[in-house]
Tab-separated table of C-alpha atoms and ligand atoms in Angstrom:
chain	number	residue	atom	x	y	z
A	5	UNK	CA	-3.185	-8.056	13.067
A	6	UNK	CA	-2.657	-9.051	16.664
A	7	UNK	CA	-0.078	-6.382	17.537
A	8	UNK	CA	-2.363	-3.765	16.069
A	9	UNK	CA	-5.161	-5.020	18.206
A	10	UNK	CA	-3.373	-5.128	21.526
A	11	UNK	CA	-1.662	-1.760	21.472
A	12	UNK	CA	-4.803	0.205	20.729
A	13	UNK	CA	-7.057	-1.434	23.335
A	14	UNK	CA	-9.593	0.512	25.345
A	15	UNK	CA	-11.426	-1.258	28.112
A	16	UNK	CA	-15.210	-0.833	27.945
A	17	UNK	CA	-16.755	-2.762	30.855
A	18	UNK	CA	-15.410	-6.243	30.277
A	19	UNK	CA	-15.081	-5.892	26.534
A	20	UNK	CA	-12.226	-4.442	24.555
A	21	UNK	CA	-13.370	-2.663	21.421
A	22	UNK	CA	-10.447	-2.131	19.084
A	23	UNK	CA	-11.383	-0.752	15.710
A	24	UNK	CA	-13.938	-3.199	14.527
A	25	UNK	CA	-12.617	-6.184	16.478
A	26	UNK	CA	-14.044	-7.091	19.837
A	27	UNK	CA	-12.097	-8.818	22.579
A	28	UNK	CA	-14.055	-10.266	25.471
A	29	UNK	CA	-12.436	-10.784	28.839
A	30	UNK	CA	-13.771	-13.606	30.949
A	31	UNK	CA	-11.734	-13.897	34.141
A	32	UNK	CA	-8.120	-13.898	33.042
A	33	UNK	CA	-8.936	-15.005	29.569
A	34	UNK	CA	-8.547	-12.800	26.507
A	35	UNK	CA	-10.706	-13.697	23.578
A	36	UNK	CA	-10.328	-12.106	20.206
A	37	UNK	CA	-13.384	-12.743	18.060
A	38	UNK	CA	-11.242	-13.130	14.963
A	39	UNK	CA	-9.072	-15.831	16.481
A	40	UNK	CA	-9.302	-19.178	14.785
A	41	UNK	CA	-9.493	-21.342	17.867
A	42	UNK	CA	-12.718	-20.137	19.457
A	43	UNK	CA	-14.576	-23.014	21.056
A	44	UNK	CA	-18.150	-23.719	19.974
A	45	UNK	CA	-19.310	-22.384	23.353
A	46	UNK	CA	-17.525	-19.076	22.825
A	47	UNK	CA	-18.859	-18.747	19.305
A	48	UNK	CA	-22.390	-19.349	20.594
A	49	UNK	CA	-21.832	-16.831	23.403
A	50	UNK	CA	-20.793	-14.129	20.921
A	51	UNK	CA	-23.618	-14.974	18.547
A	52	UNK	CA	-26.278	-14.909	21.227
A	53	UNK	CA	-25.230	-11.514	22.550
A	54	UNK	CA	-25.071	-10.083	19.049
A	55	UNK	CA	-28.363	-11.629	17.935
A	56	UNK	CA	-30.225	-10.112	20.865
A	57	UNK	CA	-28.670	-6.706	20.125
A	58	UNK	CA	-29.386	-6.955	16.383
A	59	UNK	CA	-33.050	-7.793	16.898
A	60	UNK	CA	-33.504	-4.763	19.144
A	61	UNK	CA	-31.525	-2.633	16.687
A	62	UNK	CA	-33.619	-3.527	13.630
A	63	UNK	CA	-36.882	-3.142	15.572
A	64	UNK	CA	-35.907	0.366	16.581
A	65	UNK	CA	-34.296	1.455	13.322
A	66	UNK	CA	-35.894	-0.304	10.352
A	67	UNK	CA	-39.654	0.364	9.963
A	68	UNK	CA	-39.907	-2.733	7.731
A	69	UNK	CA	-38.827	-4.977	10.622
A	70	UNK	CA	-40.979	-3.175	13.192
A	71	UNK	CA	-43.969	-3.824	10.950
A	72	UNK	CA	-42.999	-7.454	10.355
A	73	UNK	CA	-42.474	-8.140	14.060
A	74	UNK	CA	-45.702	-6.341	15.023
A	75	UNK	CA	-47.642	-8.393	12.474
A	76	UNK	CA	-46.704	-11.613	14.253
A	77	UNK	CA	-46.866	-10.110	17.737
A	78	UNK	CA	-43.139	-10.452	18.386
A	79	UNK	CA	-41.198	-8.036	20.570
A	80	UNK	CA	-37.377	-7.908	20.726
A	81	UNK	CA	-37.463	-9.175	24.338
A	82	UNK	CA	-38.894	-12.480	23.042
A	83	UNK	CA	-35.472	-13.250	21.587
A	84	UNK	CA	-33.427	-14.480	24.541
A	85	UNK	CA	-31.315	-17.268	23.105
A	86	UNK	CA	-29.835	-18.473	19.831
A	87	UNK	CA	-32.625	-21.022	19.485
A	88	UNK	CA	-35.123	-18.151	19.413
A	89	UNK	CA	-33.840	-17.114	15.983
A	90	UNK	CA	-36.468	-19.542	14.672
A	91	UNK	CA	-39.202	-17.220	15.944
A	92	UNK	CA	-38.046	-14.437	13.662
A	93	UNK	CA	-39.556	-13.740	10.230
A	94	UNK	CA	-37.545	-14.312	7.042
A	95	UNK	CA	-36.265	-11.566	4.751
A	96	UNK	CA	-36.204	-12.124	0.985
A	97	UNK	CA	-34.724	-10.433	-2.050
A	98	UNK	CA	-38.278	-9.365	-2.863
A	99	UNK	CA	-38.394	-7.418	0.431
A	100	UNK	CA	-35.236	-5.569	-0.618
A	101	UNK	CA	-36.719	-4.856	-4.027
A	102	UNK	CA	-39.956	-3.555	-2.551
A	103	UNK	CA	-37.966	-1.233	-0.318
A	104	UNK	CA	-35.665	-0.094	-3.148
A	105	UNK	CA	-33.417	1.809	-2.897
A	106	UNK	CA	-32.825	2.687	0.771
A	107	UNK	CA	-35.925	1.506	2.637
A	108	UNK	CA	-34.102	-1.274	4.527
A	109	UNK	CA	-31.262	0.935	5.758
A	110	UNK	CA	-31.012	1.260	9.524
A	111	UNK	CA	-28.993	4.475	9.632
A	112	UNK	CA	-29.464	7.932	8.112
A	113	UNK	CA	-27.680	8.372	4.768
A	114	UNK	CA	-25.027	10.617	6.286
A	115	UNK	CA	-23.687	7.566	8.122
A	116	UNK	CA	-23.429	5.516	4.932
A	117	UNK	CA	-19.941	5.673	3.438
A	118	UNK	CA	-20.256	3.111	0.617
A	119	UNK	CA	-22.971	1.752	-1.662
A	120	UNK	CA	-22.814	-1.562	-3.549
A	121	UNK	CA	-25.449	-3.366	-5.552
A	122	UNK	CA	-26.190	-6.956	-6.420
A	123	UNK	CA	-25.585	-7.946	-10.003
A	124	UNK	CA	-29.309	-7.917	-10.804
A	125	UNK	CA	-29.006	-10.881	-13.167
A	126	UNK	CA	-32.108	-12.489	-11.731
A	127	UNK	CA	-34.227	-9.328	-11.529
A	128	UNK	CA	-34.037	-5.725	-10.336
A	129	UNK	CA	-30.832	-4.634	-8.631
A	130	UNK	CA	-30.758	-4.507	-4.861
A	131	UNK	CA	-28.797	-1.784	-3.130
A	132	UNK	CA	-26.758	-2.220	0.030
A	133	UNK	CA	-25.077	0.426	2.183
A	134	UNK	CA	-22.172	0.265	4.623
A	135	UNK	CA	-21.204	2.468	7.553
A	136	UNK	CA	-17.514	3.043	8.265
A	137	UNK	CA	-17.711	0.339	10.935
A	138	UNK	CA	-19.235	-2.096	8.435
A	139	UNK	CA	-16.355	-1.450	6.041
A	140	UNK	CA	-13.799	-1.962	8.833
A	141	UNK	CA	-15.442	-5.182	9.983
A	142	UNK	CA	-15.586	-6.436	6.382
A	143	UNK	CA	-11.844	-5.806	5.969
A	144	UNK	CA	-11.145	-7.676	9.229
A	145	UNK	CA	-13.318	-10.598	8.186
A	146	UNK	CA	-11.663	-10.830	4.793
A	147	UNK	CA	-8.194	-10.584	6.280
A	148	UNK	CA	-9.070	-13.505	8.578
A	149	UNK	CA	-10.537	-15.428	5.614
A	150	UNK	CA	-7.452	-14.865	3.444
A	151	UNK	CA	-5.243	-15.939	6.345
A	152	UNK	CA	-7.055	-19.278	6.392
A	153	UNK	CA	-5.939	-19.896	2.799
A	154	UNK	CA	-2.395	-19.162	3.897
A	155	UNK	CA	-2.148	-15.665	2.364
A	156	UNK	CA	0.449	-13.608	4.260
A	157	UNK	CA	1.827	-10.078	4.191
A	158	UNK	CA	4.490	-11.345	1.773
A	159	UNK	CA	1.899	-12.127	-0.908
A	160	UNK	CA	0.991	-10.024	-3.901
A	161	UNK	CA	-2.659	-10.486	-4.778
A	162	UNK	CA	-4.066	-9.633	-8.192
A	163	UNK	CA	-7.743	-8.773	-7.845
A	164	UNK	CA	-9.398	-9.542	-11.167
A	165	UNK	CA	-12.914	-9.400	-9.719
A	166	UNK	CA	-14.781	-6.397	-11.074
A	167	UNK	CA	-14.411	-3.144	-9.127
A	168	UNK	CA	-17.548	-1.036	-8.973
A	169	UNK	CA	-21.023	-1.715	-7.686
A	170	UNK	CA	-20.160	-5.439	-7.549
A	171	UNK	CA	-18.716	-6.248	-4.116
A	172	UNK	CA	-16.023	-8.627	-5.429
A	173	UNK	CA	-13.240	-6.170	-6.266
A	174	UNK	CA	-13.385	-3.593	-3.493
A	175	UNK	CA	-14.450	-6.136	-0.874
A	176	UNK	CA	-11.413	-8.338	-1.308
A	177	UNK	CA	-9.167	-5.317	-1.891
A	178	UNK	CA	-9.697	-3.971	1.632
A	179	UNK	CA	-9.142	-7.401	3.184
A	180	UNK	CA	-5.793	-7.749	1.427
A	181	UNK	CA	-4.663	-4.352	2.651
A	182	UNK	CA	-5.858	-5.131	6.180
A	183	UNK	CA	-3.778	-8.302	6.121
A	184	UNK	CA	-0.776	-6.278	5.015
A	185	UNK	CA	-0.350	-8.102	1.686
A	186	UNK	CA	0.078	-6.118	-1.557
A	187	UNK	CA	-2.976	-5.674	-3.729
A	188	UNK	CA	-2.994	-5.178	-7.483
A	189	UNK	CA	-6.407	-3.648	-8.195
A	190	UNK	CA	-6.560	-4.577	-11.856
A	191	UNK	CA	-10.312	-5.412	-11.939
A	192	UNK	CA	-11.780	-7.747	-14.575
A	193	UNK	CA	-11.035	-7.794	-18.304
A	194	UNK	CA	-8.059	-7.051	-20.548
A	195	UNK	CA	-6.876	-10.608	-20.159
A	196	UNK	CA	-3.504	-10.309	-21.869
A	197	UNK	CA	-2.614	-7.404	-19.606
A	198	UNK	CA	-3.703	-9.482	-16.602
A	199	UNK	CA	-1.228	-12.165	-17.601
A	200	UNK	CA	1.686	-9.801	-18.252
A	201	UNK	CA	0.987	-8.098	-14.922
A	202	UNK	CA	1.029	-11.442	-13.161
A	203	UNK	CA	4.329	-12.324	-14.743
A	204	UNK	CA	6.075	-8.958	-14.520
A	205	UNK	CA	4.925	-7.999	-11.018
A	206	UNK	CA	5.551	-11.423	-9.469
A	207	UNK	CA	1.937	-11.986	-8.468
A	208	UNK	CA	1.501	-14.891	-6.030
A	209	UNK	CA	-2.297	-15.006	-5.589
A	210	UNK	CA	-4.997	-14.640	-8.227
A	211	UNK	CA	-8.509	-13.612	-7.138
A	212	UNK	CA	-11.324	-13.818	-9.722
A	213	UNK	CA	-14.288	-15.938	-10.737
A	214	UNK	CA	-13.361	-19.555	-11.546
A	215	UNK	CA	-14.690	-19.219	-15.092
A	216	UNK	CA	-12.471	-16.194	-15.643
A	217	UNK	CA	-9.473	-18.102	-14.236
A	218	UNK	CA	-9.992	-20.705	-16.961
A	219	UNK	CA	-10.218	-17.990	-19.587
A	220	UNK	CA	-6.972	-16.496	-18.264
A	221	UNK	CA	-5.340	-19.920	-18.537
A	222	UNK	CA	-6.509	-20.441	-22.156
A	223	UNK	CA	-5.196	-16.989	-23.057
A	224	UNK	CA	-1.896	-17.737	-21.340
A	225	UNK	CA	-1.467	-20.853	-23.450
A	226	UNK	CA	-2.186	-18.840	-26.604
A	227	UNK	CA	0.409	-16.283	-25.574
A	228	UNK	CA	2.930	-19.083	-25.152
A	229	UNK	CA	3.254	-18.431	-21.417
A	230	UNK	CA	3.529	-21.434	-19.150
A	231	UNK	CA	2.040	-20.991	-15.627
A	232	UNK	CA	5.316	-22.475	-14.324
A	233	UNK	CA	7.039	-19.244	-15.358
A	234	UNK	CA	4.856	-17.338	-12.877
A	235	UNK	CA	5.090	-17.078	-9.114
A	236	UNK	CA	1.371	-17.806	-8.682
A	237	UNK	CA	0.843	-20.079	-5.688
A	238	UNK	CA	-2.923	-20.046	-5.159
A	239	UNK	CA	-6.263	-18.840	-6.457
A	240	UNK	CA	-9.164	-17.325	-4.491
A	241	UNK	CA	-12.194	-18.073	-6.587
A	242	UNK	CA	-15.900	-17.557	-6.056
A	243	UNK	CA	-18.984	-15.489	-6.913
A	244	UNK	CA	-20.466	-18.346	-8.983
A	245	UNK	CA	-21.082	-22.060	-8.522
A	246	UNK	CA	-18.223	-24.284	-9.705
A	247	UNK	CA	-18.090	-28.035	-9.458
A	248	UNK	CA	-15.332	-30.075	-7.793
A	249	UNK	CA	-14.438	-31.244	-11.305
A	250	UNK	CA	-13.942	-27.659	-12.449
A	251	UNK	CA	-11.812	-26.998	-9.388
A	252	UNK	CA	-9.662	-30.010	-10.203
A	253	UNK	CA	-9.298	-28.830	-13.779
A	254	UNK	CA	-8.138	-25.370	-12.621
A	255	UNK	CA	-5.725	-26.877	-10.079
A	256	UNK	CA	-4.207	-29.184	-12.696
A	257	UNK	CA	-3.801	-26.392	-15.207
A	258	UNK	CA	-2.301	-23.771	-12.900
A	259	UNK	CA	-0.626	-26.330	-10.598
A	260	UNK	CA	-1.797	-24.480	-7.508
A	261	UNK	CA	-4.559	-24.782	-4.927
A	262	UNK	CA	-7.816	-23.152	-5.977
A	263	UNK	CA	-9.701	-22.007	-2.880
A	264	UNK	CA	-13.385	-21.268	-2.713
A	265	UNK	CA	-14.681	-17.968	-1.335
A	266	UNK	CA	-18.383	-17.323	-0.810
A	267	UNK	CA	-20.499	-14.294	-0.118
A	268	UNK	CA	-23.391	-12.194	-1.290
A	269	UNK	CA	-23.830	-8.474	-1.395
A	270	UNK	CA	-27.010	-8.424	0.674
A	271	UNK	CA	-25.224	-10.078	3.602
A	272	UNK	CA	-21.888	-8.259	3.068
A	273	UNK	CA	-20.051	-9.409	-0.068
A	274	UNK	CA	-17.132	-11.847	-0.444
A	275	UNK	CA	-15.890	-13.317	2.826
A	276	UNK	CA	-19.109	-14.547	4.405
A	277	UNK	CA	-17.288	-17.880	4.225
A	278	UNK	CA	-14.061	-19.296	2.848
A	279	UNK	CA	-12.112	-22.534	2.871
A	280	UNK	CA	-8.990	-23.386	4.815
A	281	UNK	CA	-6.021	-25.248	3.362
A	282	UNK	CA	-7.798	-28.586	3.915
A	283	UNK	CA	-10.504	-27.677	1.371
A	284	UNK	CA	-13.128	-29.592	3.331
A	285	UNK	CA	-15.908	-27.006	3.287
A	286	UNK	CA	-16.041	-23.252	3.754
A	287	UNK	CA	-15.722	-21.861	7.288
A	288	UNK	CA	-18.526	-19.392	7.857
A	289	UNK	CA	-17.459	-16.269	9.715
A	290	UNK	CA	-20.066	-17.121	12.291
A	291	UNK	CA	-19.321	-14.373	14.756
A	292	UNK	CA	-20.722	-12.031	12.118
A	293	UNK	CA	-23.285	-14.118	10.258
A	294	UNK	CA	-25.590	-16.574	11.970
A	295	UNK	CA	-26.255	-19.396	9.486
A	296	UNK	CA	-29.244	-21.716	9.257
A	297	UNK	CA	-30.322	-24.236	6.663
A	298	UNK	CA	-34.006	-24.460	5.893
A	299	UNK	CA	-36.148	-26.579	3.680
A	300	UNK	CA	-37.188	-24.035	1.030
A	301	UNK	CA	-40.639	-25.597	0.743
A	302	UNK	CA	-41.621	-25.976	4.407
A	303	UNK	CA	-39.358	-23.132	5.632
A	304	UNK	CA	-38.490	-25.331	8.627
A	305	UNK	CA	-34.894	-25.810	9.777
A	306	UNK	CA	-33.409	-29.095	8.562
A	307	UNK	CA	-31.290	-31.483	10.658
A	308	UNK	CA	-27.539	-30.798	10.739
A	309	UNK	CA	-25.895	-32.328	7.690
A	310	UNK	CA	-29.035	-32.122	5.532
A	311	UNK	CA	-29.059	-30.065	2.342
A	312	UNK	CA	-31.275	-27.019	2.053
A	313	UNK	CA	-31.314	-23.259	1.577
A	314	UNK	CA	-28.780	-21.152	3.423
A	315	UNK	CA	-30.234	-18.387	5.574
A	316	UNK	CA	-28.159	-15.714	7.313
A	317	UNK	CA	-28.820	-13.227	10.085
A	318	UNK	CA	-26.196	-10.497	10.186
A	319	UNK	CA	-24.837	-9.999	13.699
A	320	UNK	CA	-22.903	-6.721	13.585
A	321	UNK	CA	-24.047	-4.861	10.494
A	322	UNK	CA	-25.130	-1.267	10.991
A	323	UNK	CA	-26.012	-0.064	7.470
A	324	UNK	CA	-28.346	-2.792	6.339
A	325	UNK	CA	-28.756	-5.467	8.996
A	326	UNK	CA	-30.756	-8.472	7.787
A	327	UNK	CA	-32.798	-10.955	9.754
A	328	UNK	CA	-32.959	-14.529	8.410
A	329	UNK	CA	-32.097	-13.548	4.849
A	330	UNK	CA	-32.996	-16.314	2.400
A	331	UNK	CA	-30.023	-16.656	0.062
A	332	UNK	CA	-31.567	-19.265	-2.305
A	333	UNK	CA	-28.140	-20.936	-2.233
A	334	UNK	CA	-28.153	-24.666	-1.548
A	335	UNK	CA	-25.668	-26.097	0.893
A	336	UNK	CA	-25.365	-27.996	4.165
A	337	UNK	CA	-23.638	-27.295	7.478
A	338	UNK	CA	-21.015	-29.362	9.268
A	339	UNK	CA	-20.368	-28.443	12.913
A	340	UNK	CA	-17.602	-31.023	13.330
A	341	UNK	CA	-14.107	-29.782	14.121
A	342	UNK	CA	-12.016	-29.191	11.037
A	343	UNK	CA	-8.528	-30.681	10.671
A	344	UNK	CA	-7.199	-27.112	10.661
A	345	UNK	CA	-8.331	-26.765	14.279
A	346	UNK	CA	-10.899	-24.080	13.575
A	347	UNK	CA	-14.332	-24.634	15.105
A	348	UNK	CA	-16.225	-22.282	12.819
A	349	UNK	CA	-18.997	-24.243	11.131
A	350	UNK	CA	-18.280	-25.349	7.574
A	351	UNK	CA	-20.739	-25.011	4.720
A	352	UNK	CA	-20.525	-27.423	1.839
A	353	UNK	CA	-19.551	-25.868	-1.475
A	354	UNK	CA	-22.647	-24.365	-3.104
A	355	UNK	CA	-24.531	-26.862	-5.170
A	356	UNK	CA	-26.572	-24.256	-7.007
A	357	UNK	CA	-29.337	-21.801	-6.332
A	358	UNK	CA	-32.869	-22.979	-5.800
A	359	UNK	CA	-33.898	-20.554	-8.554
A	360	UNK	CA	-31.302	-22.001	-11.005
A	361	UNK	CA	-33.002	-25.333	-11.024
A	362	UNK	CA	-34.169	-26.235	-14.515
A	363	UNK	CA	-37.232	-28.429	-14.682
A	364	UNK	CA	-36.939	-30.352	-17.914
A	365	UNK	CA	-39.730	-32.716	-18.705
A	366	UNK	CA	-40.437	-32.911	-15.007
A	367	UNK	CA	-36.825	-33.686	-14.046
A	368	UNK	CA	-35.061	-31.233	-11.714
A	369	UNK	CA	-31.590	-30.416	-12.966
A	370	UNK	CA	-28.958	-28.035	-11.655
A	371	UNK	CA	-26.392	-26.630	-14.115
A	372	UNK	CA	-23.565	-27.894	-11.927
A	373	UNK	CA	-24.747	-31.487	-12.490
A	374	UNK	CA	-24.346	-31.018	-16.236
A	375	UNK	CA	-20.940	-29.393	-15.678
A	376	UNK	CA	-19.743	-32.439	-13.713
A	377	UNK	CA	-20.760	-34.751	-16.544
A	378	UNK	CA	-19.130	-32.627	-19.244
A	379	UNK	CA	-15.881	-32.413	-17.319
A	380	UNK	CA	-15.695	-36.172	-16.993
A	381	UNK	CA	-14.868	-36.274	-20.750
A	382	UNK	CA	-11.264	-35.401	-21.495
A	383	UNK	CA	-12.272	-34.332	-25.010
A	384	UNK	CA	-14.447	-31.499	-23.614
A	385	UNK	CA	-13.477	-28.146	-22.139
A	386	UNK	CA	-15.188	-26.447	-19.170
A	387	UNK	CA	-16.723	-23.823	-21.488
A	388	UNK	CA	-20.382	-24.587	-22.048
A	389	UNK	CA	-23.838	-23.081	-22.254
A	390	UNK	CA	-27.215	-24.598	-21.557
A	391	UNK	CA	-30.285	-23.565	-23.508
A	392	UNK	CA	-33.711	-24.716	-22.488
A	393	UNK	CA	-36.478	-24.472	-25.066
A	394	UNK	CA	-39.925	-25.891	-25.630
A	395	UNK	CA	-40.723	-27.528	-28.959
A	396	UNK	CA	-44.086	-29.127	-29.688
A	397	UNK	CA	-44.904	-28.726	-26.004
A	398	UNK	CA	-41.827	-30.715	-25.027
A	399	UNK	CA	-38.929	-29.250	-23.050
A	400	UNK	CA	-35.576	-29.565	-24.684
A	401	UNK	CA	-32.101	-29.049	-23.181
A	402	UNK	CA	-29.411	-28.026	-25.638
A	403	UNK	CA	-25.879	-28.403	-24.299
A	404	UNK	CA	-23.243	-26.530	-26.290
A	405	UNK	CA	-19.734	-27.355	-25.204
A	406	UNK	CA	-16.324	-26.519	-26.573
A	407	UNK	CA	-14.017	-29.292	-27.690
A	408	UNK	CA	-10.486	-29.258	-26.373
A	409	UNK	CA	-9.173	-29.871	-29.892
A	410	UNK	CA	-10.356	-28.251	-33.066
A	411	UNK	CA	-13.046	-30.198	-34.927
A	412	UNK	CA	-10.715	-30.483	-37.893
A	413	UNK	CA	-8.780	-33.130	-35.995
A	414	UNK	CA	-11.833	-35.331	-35.581
A	415	UNK	CA	-13.827	-37.302	-38.106
A	416	UNK	CA	-17.608	-37.013	-38.223
A	417	UNK	CA	-17.822	-40.563	-36.847
A	418	UNK	CA	-15.624	-39.650	-33.875
A	419	UNK	CA	-17.736	-36.587	-33.111
A	420	UNK	CA	-20.973	-38.550	-33.368
A	421	UNK	CA	-19.591	-41.259	-31.113
A	422	UNK	CA	-18.550	-38.645	-28.544
A	423	UNK	CA	-21.997	-36.994	-28.628
A	424	UNK	CA	-23.560	-40.372	-28.044
A	425	UNK	CA	-21.317	-41.120	-25.069
A	426	UNK	CA	-22.068	-37.741	-23.496
A	427	UNK	CA	-25.795	-38.167	-24.066
A	428	UNK	CA	-25.802	-41.668	-22.612
A	429	UNK	CA	-24.064	-40.410	-19.492
A	430	UNK	CA	-26.562	-37.540	-19.226
A	431	UNK	CA	-29.346	-40.080	-19.423
A	432	UNK	CA	-27.772	-42.475	-16.927
A	433	UNK	CA	-27.185	-39.775	-14.351
A	434	UNK	CA	-29.917	-37.207	-14.984
A	435	UNK	CA	-32.537	-39.343	-16.710
A	436	UNK	CA	-32.883	-37.047	-19.690
A	437	UNK	CA	-31.568	-37.065	-23.215
A	438	UNK	CA	-30.525	-33.714	-24.607
A	439	UNK	CA	-29.156	-32.198	-27.782
A	440	UNK	CA	-25.370	-32.000	-27.666
A	441	UNK	CA	-23.613	-29.371	-29.763
A	442	UNK	CA	-19.866	-29.903	-29.940
A	443	UNK	CA	-18.301	-26.606	-30.897
A	444	UNK	CA	-14.770	-25.439	-31.562
A	445	UNK	CA	-12.605	-23.951	-28.834
A	446	UNK	CA	-13.180	-20.205	-28.418
A	447	UNK	CA	-16.585	-20.218	-30.046
A	448	UNK	CA	-18.438	-19.595	-26.768
A	449	UNK	CA	-18.185	-16.046	-25.455
A	450	UNK	CA	-16.167	-15.985	-22.227
A	451	UNK	CA	-17.232	-13.893	-19.284
A	452	UNK	CA	-14.720	-11.756	-17.449
A	453	UNK	CA	-16.880	-11.887	-14.332
A	454	UNK	CA	-19.678	-14.270	-13.485
A	455	UNK	CA	-20.346	-16.808	-16.232
A	456	UNK	CA	-23.764	-16.612	-17.887
A	457	UNK	CA	-24.398	-20.180	-18.845
A	458	UNK	CA	-28.125	-20.770	-18.863
A	459	UNK	CA	-30.623	-19.383	-21.341
A	460	UNK	CA	-34.153	-20.480	-20.628
A	461	UNK	CA	-36.073	-19.572	-23.739
A	462	UNK	CA	-39.277	-20.794	-22.151
A	463	UNK	CA	-39.412	-17.508	-20.265
A	464	UNK	CA	-36.808	-15.660	-22.313
A	465	UNK	CA	-34.814	-14.942	-19.205
A	466	UNK	CA	-31.035	-15.150	-18.881
A	467	UNK	CA	-30.277	-16.846	-15.615
A	468	UNK	CA	-26.952	-16.396	-13.923
A	469	UNK	CA	-25.362	-19.451	-12.365
B	27	DLL	O1	-20.827	-12.676	-5.799
B	27	DLL	C1	-19.909	-11.766	-3.773
B	27	DLL	C2	-18.615	-12.438	-4.054
B	27	DLL	C3	-17.634	-11.780	-4.768
B	27	DLL	C4	-18.366	-13.724	-3.566
B	27	DLL	C5	-16.417	-12.387	-4.984
B	27	DLL	C6	-17.142	-14.334	-3.785
B	27	DLL	C7	-16.167	-13.672	-4.498
B	27	DLL	P1	-23.401	-11.172	-5.447
B	27	DLL	O2	-23.074	-10.556	-6.739
B	27	DLL	O3	-24.438	-10.533	-4.600
B	27	DLL	O4	-22.131	-11.279	-4.537
B	27	DLL	O5	-23.829	-12.670	-5.765
B	27	DLL	C8	-24.099	-13.544	-4.707
B	27	DLL	O6	-23.320	-15.444	-6.000
B	27	DLL	O7	-25.904	-15.835	-3.569
B	27	DLL	C9	-24.337	-17.227	-4.835
B	27	DLL	O8	-25.465	-17.631	-5.583
B	27	DLL	C10	-23.205	-16.846	-5.788
B	27	DLL	N1	-21.918	-17.152	-5.164
B	27	DLL	C11	-21.075	-16.329	-4.528
B	27	DLL	N2	-19.966	-16.989	-4.137
B	27	DLL	C12	-20.125	-18.283	-4.525
B	27	DLL	C13	-19.347	-19.472	-4.399
B	27	DLL	C14	-20.982	-11.977	-4.814
B	27	DLL	N3	-18.152	-19.488	-3.842
B	27	DLL	C15	-24.416	-14.926	-5.232
B	27	DLL	N4	-19.878	-20.615	-4.899
B	27	DLL	C16	-24.623	-15.916	-4.125
B	27	DLL	C17	-21.083	-20.625	-5.487
B	27	DLL	C18	-21.376	-18.387	-5.154
B	27	DLL	N5	-21.848	-19.546	-5.649
């Protein structure tokens, strides 16, 4: 990437603009904004400049923001430092829905070269648009993210995220090409073909949702193919919450490192953040996305290291720039230097979404908490669903989980004893008893994309986790 950058440089004042990458020159110093070793001061310097520009840009180009700013008597000139981000109003998914389809776009449609949409599993779809520069920046960001996992131009990456309106497939695809690695754009589904492709083409990196990775593994076992026969050396998994226990399970099964990748279509798509080889949190690509954590109730910023809702302000986006977008995702930020040497802030792996929280008889429960408990039993597989119902005015949680072995191998007494152990652990940790359904392997429908695990019959709404 570096050679490409230096031989095409054009000096504009004291800033090199090369494709989508920006290189600042301060004295004799060259600073590439996609370099890993930016100091915190340099990151803040880039962010501040870009924040000030973005605020002016949205005020002038998005009537929604002009109205919002005017309502609170804020003018772009009020934003002079990074701290001032707190003066800005929030943007929510509801705002995007109310301005459906193109009301939040900052450029005329003839500058939009690509449209994506959010999955719409928690309501109406939201549409996002990208200019050519947005697409180029996205590819650069993803290339940098993949590099942090150790992906190189020698790798062959099978992209089993869905291609289409979902950002997973095409988003990662362009990053792989930008890095110079080979991409296999197979998309999701057709699992046996996925496995044969992996084996026959010598695939080294698998990119898909973690739940689909497990489905691929189960299918591999059925086909009599051992992961050791493959050249796979890592997985790039995301798009849905997955517990540390599920990660461990995937790593043990495939015998490779399973890296987490995070993103959301409103903010860009995959690559907003990703881990490094130390797997100690996901580095946020902060030069492009200014993160904050707020308390979702008070909407005030929390102290560093406290858990809350992630909020992002996009810093370079042209198509659909967003100010303080409330993601609903729960995480925390760590500004300490990572062992990998990179100073980009790390976000903790997503714990869940604030709107995934199930309130069962007054107890707040996130699906990932149940997943952790289930995976602590070697008899149980990571395939499960959670159904919440109300009977006689009492909430009930029904956990259906696949056994690792067929029921035929277990006596009724063994199954009852297992149910009891699982239920006791649920009660010890989550303070609720639930109904446990132990079902045979392969009796729960597997998703080829994001897993749909929670059915809340109290409002008859399928919630995506
Ligand atoms: O899921 C983008 C993506 C594609 C990310 C491929 C990673 C890999 P959306 O469909 O808009 O975009 O869904 C975004 O998915 O707000 C989170 O709730 C959840 N999510 C995404 N990545 C992770 C992750 C893509 N690594 C929503 N861990 C987000 C937990 C994740 N949840």
